[in-house]
mmCIF file of C-alpha atoms in Angstrom:
data_model
loop_
_atom_site.group_PDB
_atom_site.id
_atom_site.type_symbol
_atom_site.label_atom_id
_atom_site.label_comp_id
_atom_site.label_asym_id
_atom_site.label_seq_id
_atom_site.Cartn_x
_atom_site.Cartn_y
_atom_site.Cartn_z
ATOM 1 C CA MET A 1 -12.012 13.925 -11.124
ATOM 2 C CA GLN A 2 -13.748 9.902 -10.535
ATOM 3 C CA TYR A 3 -11.683 8.564 -6.976
ATOM 4 C CA LYS A 4 -11.025 4.855 -7.688
ATOM 5 C CA LYS A 5 -10.572 2.383 -5.135
ATOM 6 C CA LEU A 6 -7.406 -0.808 -4.718
ATOM 7 C CA ASN A 7 -8.328 -3.729 -6.726
ATOM 8 C CA GLN A 8 -10.070 -5.953 -4.466
ATOM 9 C CA ARG A 9 -7.454 -8.249 -4.564
ATOM 10 C CA THR A 10 -4.774 -6.025 -3.210
ATOM 11 C CA LYS A 11 -6.733 -7.067 0.187
ATOM 12 C CA ILE A 12 -5.380 -10.425 -0.694
ATOM 13 C CA ILE A 13 -1.910 -9.665 -0.985
ATOM 14 C CA TRP A 14 -1.567 -7.599 2.399
ATOM 15 C CA LEU A 15 -3.177 -9.967 4.467
ATOM 16 C CA ILE A 16 -0.550 -12.575 2.599
ATOM 17 C CA ARG A 17 1.738 -10.285 3.579
ATOM 18 C CA ASN A 18 0.845 -10.169 6.772
ATOM 19 C CA SER A 19 -0.422 -13.342 7.558
ATOM 20 C CA ILE A 20 3.890 -14.193 7.085
ATOM 21 C CA VAL A 21 5.330 -11.583 8.962
ATOM 22 C CA ALA A 22 2.325 -12.759 12.003
ATOM 23 C CA LEU A 23 2.787 -15.662 12.194
ATOM 24 C CA VAL A 24 7.215 -14.748 11.689
ATOM 25 C CA LEU A 25 6.017 -12.953 14.920
ATOM 26 C CA LEU A 26 4.732 -15.751 16.367
ATOM 27 C CA LEU A 27 7.197 -17.618 16.458
ATOM 28 C CA LEU A 28 9.840 -15.687 18.086
ATOM 29 C CA PHE A 29 7.000 -14.886 20.313
ATOM 30 C CA VAL A 30 6.611 -18.280 21.340
ATOM 31 C CA PHE A 31 10.357 -19.266 21.612
ATOM 32 C CA PHE A 32 11.410 -15.982 23.448
ATOM 33 C CA TYR A 33 8.553 -16.761 25.898
ATOM 34 C CA ILE A 34 8.931 -20.663 26.434
ATOM 35 C CA ASN A 35 13.020 -19.920 26.877
ATOM 36 C CA ILE A 36 12.798 -16.443 29.248
ATOM 37 C CA LEU A 37 9.837 -15.044 29.787
ATOM 38 C CA SER A 38 8.180 -17.469 31.387
ATOM 39 C CA LYS A 39 10.422 -18.905 34.104
ATOM 40 C CA GLU A 40 11.715 -14.769 34.342
ATOM 41 C CA VAL A 41 8.203 -12.640 35.360
ATOM 42 C CA ASN A 42 5.257 -13.459 37.860
ATOM 43 C CA ASP A 43 1.323 -14.175 36.479
ATOM 44 C CA ILE A 44 0.162 -10.592 35.985
ATOM 45 C CA VAL A 45 3.533 -10.353 34.086
ATOM 46 C CA ASN A 46 2.321 -12.654 31.458
ATOM 47 C CA ILE A 47 -0.696 -12.592 30.912
ATOM 48 C CA ILE A 48 -0.342 -8.654 29.949
ATOM 49 C CA LEU A 49 2.267 -9.660 27.512
ATOM 50 C CA ILE A 50 -0.574 -12.307 25.682
ATOM 51 C CA ILE A 51 -2.377 -10.227 25.675
ATOM 52 C CA LEU A 52 -0.560 -6.880 24.270
ATOM 53 C CA PHE A 53 1.147 -9.855 21.725
ATOM 54 C CA SER A 54 -2.643 -10.531 20.932
ATOM 55 C CA ILE A 55 -3.742 -7.094 19.298
ATOM 56 C CA ILE A 56 -0.338 -6.848 17.227
ATOM 57 C CA GLU A 57 -2.058 -10.085 16.343
ATOM 58 C CA VAL A 58 -4.788 -9.559 15.945
ATOM 59 C CA LEU A 59 -3.292 -5.772 13.872
ATOM 60 C CA PHE A 60 -1.488 -8.046 11.807
ATOM 61 C CA ILE A 61 -4.945 -9.145 10.455
ATOM 62 C CA VAL A 62 -7.076 -6.351 10.183
ATOM 63 C CA TRP A 63 -5.314 -3.688 9.054
ATOM 64 C CA PRO A 64 -5.495 -4.987 5.717
ATOM 65 C CA PHE A 65 -9.292 -3.668 5.160
ATOM 66 C CA LEU A 66 -8.799 -0.404 7.101
ATOM 67 C CA TYR A 67 -6.230 0.380 4.611
ATOM 68 C CA PHE A 68 -7.343 -0.407 1.911
ATOM 69 C CA ASN A 69 -10.818 0.459 2.824
ATOM 70 C CA ASN A 70 -9.184 4.582 3.624
ATOM 71 C CA TYR A 71 -7.007 4.679 -0.046
ATOM 72 C CA SER A 72 -8.758 6.032 -2.816
ATOM 73 C CA TYR A 73 -6.566 7.664 -6.097
ATOM 74 C CA GLY A 74 -7.910 9.559 -8.886
ATOM 75 C CA TYR A 75 -6.030 11.734 -11.613
ATOM 76 C CA ASP A 76 -7.123 14.464 -14.518
ATOM 77 C CA ASP A 77 -5.174 16.240 -17.446
ATOM 78 C CA LYS A 78 -3.507 18.076 -14.256
ATOM 79 C CA ARG A 79 -2.909 16.107 -10.901
ATOM 80 C CA ILE A 80 -3.004 12.654 -9.166
ATOM 81 C CA VAL A 81 -4.767 12.952 -6.093
ATOM 82 C CA ILE A 82 -3.708 10.105 -3.772
ATOM 83 C CA ASN A 83 -5.317 9.994 -0.627
ATOM 84 C CA TYR A 84 -4.782 6.807 1.939
ATOM 85 C CA GLY A 85 -4.266 6.210 5.893
ATOM 86 C CA VAL A 86 -5.932 4.688 8.855
ATOM 87 C CA ILE A 87 -4.299 6.481 11.696
ATOM 88 C CA PHE A 88 -2.207 9.570 10.073
ATOM 89 C CA LYS A 89 -4.790 10.600 6.789
ATOM 90 C CA HIS A 90 -2.271 11.265 3.907
ATOM 91 C CA HIS A 91 -3.963 13.472 0.410
ATOM 92 C CA ILE A 92 -0.711 14.361 -2.200
ATOM 93 C CA VAL A 93 -1.517 15.956 -4.904
ATOM 94 C CA VAL A 94 1.061 14.885 -7.349
ATOM 95 C CA PRO A 95 0.592 18.213 -10.329
ATOM 96 C CA VAL A 96 1.535 16.742 -13.518
ATOM 97 C CA ARG A 97 3.294 18.839 -14.975
ATOM 98 C CA GLN A 98 6.525 17.999 -12.606
ATOM 99 C CA LEU A 99 5.976 14.348 -13.223
ATOM 100 C CA GLN A 100 9.300 12.884 -14.681
ATOM 101 C CA ASP A 101 8.498 9.229 -14.849
ATOM 102 C CA LEU A 102 5.370 7.184 -15.117
ATOM 103 C CA HIS A 103 5.907 2.931 -14.192
ATOM 104 C CA LEU A 104 4.620 0.039 -13.559
ATOM 105 C CA TYR A 105 5.558 -2.758 -11.099
ATOM 106 C CA ALA A 106 4.502 -6.118 -10.305
ATOM 107 C CA THR A 107 5.993 -8.888 -7.447
ATOM 108 C CA PRO A 108 6.023 -12.401 -7.644
ATOM 109 C CA LEU A 109 2.035 -11.919 -5.467
ATOM 110 C CA MET A 110 0.702 -9.253 -8.264
ATOM 111 C CA LEU A 111 1.709 -10.984 -11.010
ATOM 112 C CA ILE A 112 -0.358 -13.819 -9.777
ATOM 113 C CA PHE A 113 -3.190 -11.505 -8.951
ATOM 114 C CA LYS A 114 -2.924 -10.375 -12.016
ATOM 115 C CA ILE A 115 -2.369 -6.272 -10.704
ATOM 116 C CA ASP A 116 -0.096 -3.752 -11.285
ATOM 117 C CA GLY A 117 1.957 -1.478 -8.836
ATOM 118 C CA MET A 118 2.502 2.400 -10.167
ATOM 119 C CA ILE A 119 5.564 4.622 -9.329
ATOM 120 C CA ILE A 120 5.598 8.303 -9.655
ATOM 121 C CA SER A 121 7.962 9.921 -10.306
ATOM 122 C CA THR A 122 9.445 13.649 -9.447
ATOM 123 C CA ALA A 123 12.489 16.072 -9.514
ATOM 124 C CA GLY A 124 11.338 15.696 -5.608
ATOM 125 C CA SER A 125 10.415 12.396 -4.869
ATOM 126 C CA ASN A 126 8.196 9.209 -5.585
ATOM 127 C CA PHE A 127 5.232 7.779 -4.773
ATOM 128 C CA SER A 128 3.300 4.995 -5.629
ATOM 129 C CA ILE A 129 -0.022 3.307 -5.829
ATOM 130 C CA ALA A 130 -0.152 -0.188 -4.939
ATOM 131 C CA GLY A 131 -2.841 -2.324 -6.390
ATOM 132 C CA ILE A 132 -4.444 -1.535 -9.029
ATOM 133 C CA LYS A 133 -5.193 -3.372 -12.087
ATOM 134 C CA LYS A 134 -2.861 -3.559 -15.257
ATOM 135 C CA ASP A 135 -5.868 -2.185 -17.639
ATOM 136 C CA ASP A 136 -6.303 1.106 -15.561
ATOM 137 C CA GLY A 137 -2.651 1.156 -15.147
ATOM 138 C CA GLU A 138 -1.241 0.875 -18.742
ATOM 139 C CA THR A 139 -4.813 3.512 -19.827
ATOM 140 C CA MET A 140 -3.634 5.833 -16.536
ATOM 141 C CA ILE A 141 0.606 5.719 -18.219
ATOM 142 C CA ASN A 142 -0.824 6.219 -22.064
ATOM 143 C CA ASP A 143 -2.314 8.871 -20.783
ATOM 144 C CA PHE A 144 -0.680 10.922 -19.860
ATOM 145 C CA GLU A 145 1.976 10.541 -22.598
ATOM 146 C CA LYS A 146 -0.793 12.358 -24.712
ATOM 147 C CA LEU A 147 -0.063 14.609 -22.732
ATOM 148 C CA LEU A 148 3.027 15.329 -22.416
ATOM 149 C CA ASN A 149 3.497 14.782 -26.168
ATOM 150 C CA GLU A 150 1.016 17.422 -26.552
ATOM 151 C CA ARG A 151 3.153 20.024 -24.245
ATOM 152 C CA LEU A 152 5.817 19.136 -26.443
ATOM 153 C CA ASP A 153 4.132 20.273 -29.164
ATOM 154 C CA ALA A 154 2.534 23.032 -27.765
ATOM 155 C CA ASN A 155 6.374 24.127 -26.671
ATOM 156 C CA ASN A 156 7.683 23.586 -30.146
ATOM 157 C CA GLU A 157 5.188 26.135 -31.608
#
């Protein structure tokens, strides 16, 4: 089985999303700090709060790169494998026999950057791969459709 990385554009989408969240948090922190904290706490606490918040803001920007570098997926005629995680590593193996549904989705940002996400459903749970090329997603669905048809034909004989 050959593992594939996500499309490079996925990093950009995650960076845009995290930048928006970081900006909102920054605005809330500044409002909260100016109106409440700066009047009630001493200078040491102010410095600690600013340092902690700065670390959180940097993590929001760095995290997409770390997550992207640790994400891979692959499949063959027996299983789908998804590996991801920065602090906690996940290795998911989905047997093809347990597949119930495979479908592609795209958020507005994904449409702009021409990538798809895929949701893999089994009886027990759902898994997703966000950030694959449109062609790769369609190829994957077609490959599994062929496997399913072969399995159905073998069962009918």
